[in-house]
Amino acid sequence: QVQLVESGGGLVQPGGSLRLSCAASGFTFSTYPMTWVRQAPGKGLEWVSDINSGGEIRGYADSVKGRFTISRDNPKNTLYLQMNSLKPEDTAVYYCATTSACSGVMCSRNRGYWGQGTQVTVSS
C-alpha cells in the first residue's frame, strides 16, 4: 500500500535550519509530482512547495520563498524540504503529499496520498 513517512522535524531556534525527509513506498514515486503542506496550530492547511516528477520544476509559497528548498531523490524514493532562516511563524505540522492532494494552493486531506506529518517548532 502507499506509504509516505516524514522525518526530520523538531525544535529549532529562530534563524536555524532543518531538513525534512519523506520516504515513499507502494507507488512509482518517480512518476508523481509531490508537495509539502503545513498546518499551524488552530489554522487550516497551507500549501508550501511542490516539485514535478523529474525535479526540474519547483514552486514555493511567498511565505517561504528564498528560505526553503524542495528537492527529491527518485532512486531513493525520497522527497526533501530544506528549511533555512526559520521563523516562529513556520511552526506547524509539515506533511508530504502527492500533488493530487492540492488544487492549486488549496489542499485537502480527502485527496491524494498523505504522510502522517512531522512537527516543526521554531522557538527560542
Tab-separated table of C-alpha atoms in Angstrom:
chain	number	residue	atom	x	y	z
A	1	GLN	CA	0.000	0.000	0.000
A	2	VAL	CA	1.021	3.634	-0.410
A	3	GLN	CA	3.126	4.970	2.433
A	4	LEU	CA	4.636	8.389	2.982
A	5	VAL	CA	6.730	8.758	6.119
A	6	GLU	CA	8.065	12.166	7.130
A	7	SER	CA	11.010	12.709	9.431
A	8	GLY	CA	13.417	15.440	10.462
A	9	GLY	CA	11.141	17.717	12.424
A	10	GLY	CA	11.971	19.096	15.842
A	11	LEU	CA	12.583	22.167	17.938
A	12	VAL	CA	14.854	24.826	16.471
A	13	GLN	CA	15.696	28.402	17.388
A	14	PRO	CA	14.708	31.282	15.119
A	15	GLY	CA	17.217	31.610	12.304
A	16	GLY	CA	18.044	27.920	12.444
A	17	SER	CA	17.682	25.202	9.846
A	18	LEU	CA	16.015	21.825	9.498
A	19	ARG	CA	15.848	19.290	6.710
A	20	LEU	CA	12.665	17.296	6.381
A	21	SER	CA	12.572	13.980	4.561
A	22	CYS	CA	9.656	11.988	3.217
A	23	ALA	CA	10.215	8.327	2.388
A	24	ALA	CA	7.768	6.973	-0.174
A	25	SER	CA	6.768	3.395	-0.898
A	26	GLY	CA	3.945	1.453	-2.516
A	27	PHE	CA	3.787	3.514	-5.692
A	28	THR	CA	6.046	4.629	-8.520
A	29	PHE	CA	7.455	7.690	-6.771
A	30	SER	CA	9.425	8.889	-9.777
A	31	THR	CA	6.257	9.482	-11.794
A	32	TYR	CA	4.421	11.569	-9.178
A	33	PRO	CA	4.675	15.310	-8.583
A	34	MET	CA	4.982	15.886	-4.850
A	35	THR	CA	4.012	18.611	-2.422
A	36	TRP	CA	4.771	19.846	1.076
A	37	VAL	CA	1.829	21.195	3.065
A	38	ARG	CA	1.822	22.559	6.605
A	39	GLN	CA	-0.761	23.189	9.275
A	40	ALA	CA	-0.100	25.645	12.067
A	41	PRO	CA	-1.906	25.293	15.401
A	42	GLY	CA	-5.533	26.321	15.019
A	43	LYS	CA	-5.174	27.076	11.314
A	44	GLY	CA	-6.000	25.375	8.049
A	45	LEU	CA	-3.778	23.582	5.591
A	46	GLU	CA	-1.213	25.777	3.845
A	47	TRP	CA	0.464	24.758	0.602
A	48	VAL	CA	4.225	25.260	0.997
A	49	SER	CA	6.004	23.912	-2.065
A	50	ASP	CA	5.772	21.420	-4.880
A	51	ILE	CA	8.053	19.721	-7.356
A	52	ASN	CA	7.404	17.917	-10.607
A	53	SER	CA	8.195	14.250	-11.085
A	54	GLY	CA	11.626	14.874	-12.568
A	55	GLY	CA	12.620	17.501	-10.043
A	56	GLU	CA	13.198	20.283	-12.555
A	57	ILE	CA	10.174	22.469	-11.792
A	58	ARG	CA	9.565	23.787	-8.296
A	59	GLY	CA	7.059	26.159	-6.758
A	60	TYR	CA	7.035	27.956	-3.418
A	61	ALA	CA	4.596	29.886	-1.318
A	62	ASP	CA	5.583	33.527	-0.938
A	63	SER	CA	5.933	32.983	2.799
A	64	VAL	CA	8.843	30.549	2.317
A	65	LYS	CA	10.382	31.661	-0.970
A	66	GLY	CA	14.112	32.209	-0.658
A	67	ARG	CA	14.297	30.278	2.619
A	68	PHE	CA	13.011	26.783	1.776
A	69	THR	CA	14.201	24.429	-0.949
A	70	ILE	CA	12.300	21.381	-2.147
A	71	SER	CA	14.146	18.508	-3.795
A	72	ARG	CA	13.762	14.832	-4.488
A	73	ASP	CA	15.920	11.764	-4.989
A	74	ASN	CA	13.943	9.442	-7.217
A	75	PRO	CA	16.283	6.418	-6.960
A	76	LYS	CA	15.901	6.685	-3.166
A	77	ASN	CA	12.134	7.353	-3.325
A	78	THR	CA	12.612	10.343	-1.050
A	79	LEU	CA	11.332	13.911	-1.001
A	80	TYR	CA	13.117	16.650	0.944
A	81	LEU	CA	12.452	20.118	2.284
A	82	GLN	CA	15.474	22.147	3.348
A	83	MET	CA	14.307	24.931	5.638
A	84	ASN	CA	16.668	27.788	6.448
A	85	SER	CA	16.250	31.064	8.335
A	86	LEU	CA	13.328	29.600	10.216
A	87	LYS	CA	10.842	31.915	11.875
A	88	PRO	CA	8.361	31.303	14.700
A	89	GLU	CA	5.546	31.546	12.148
A	90	ASP	CA	6.954	28.460	10.419
A	91	THR	CA	5.849	26.417	13.438
A	92	ALA	CA	3.469	23.761	12.107
A	93	VAL	CA	2.985	20.117	11.333
A	94	TYR	CA	4.561	19.507	7.941
A	95	TYR	CA	3.080	16.914	5.613
A	96	CYS	CA	4.307	15.481	2.364
A	97	ALA	CA	1.618	14.559	-0.107
A	98	THR	CA	1.162	13.662	-3.702
A	99	THR	CA	0.355	16.821	-5.618
A	100	SER	CA	-3.085	15.447	-6.462
A	101	ALA	CA	-3.979	16.382	-2.881
A	102	CYS	CA	-3.977	20.024	-3.910
A	103	SER	CA	-5.831	22.037	-6.496
A	104	GLY	CA	-3.513	24.962	-6.945
A	105	VAL	CA	-2.758	26.085	-3.410
A	106	MET	CA	-5.926	24.562	-1.962
A	107	CYS	CA	-5.175	21.203	-0.370
A	108	SER	CA	-7.476	18.577	1.098
A	109	ARG	CA	-6.766	15.542	3.263
A	110	ASN	CA	-9.555	13.827	1.279
A	111	ARG	CA	-7.489	13.786	-1.908
A	112	GLY	CA	-4.247	12.151	-2.880
A	113	TYR	CA	-1.860	10.424	-0.502
A	114	TRP	CA	-0.523	11.973	2.687
A	115	GLY	CA	2.066	11.182	5.293
A	116	GLN	CA	1.398	11.356	8.999
A	117	GLY	CA	3.230	14.649	9.402
A	118	THR	CA	6.254	15.840	11.359
A	119	GLN	CA	6.181	18.654	13.916
A	120	VAL	CA	8.410	21.673	13.403
A	121	THR	CA	8.617	24.135	16.281
A	122	VAL	CA	10.572	27.362	15.947
A	123	SER	CA	11.084	28.984	19.322
A	124	SER	CA	13.790	30.477	21.498
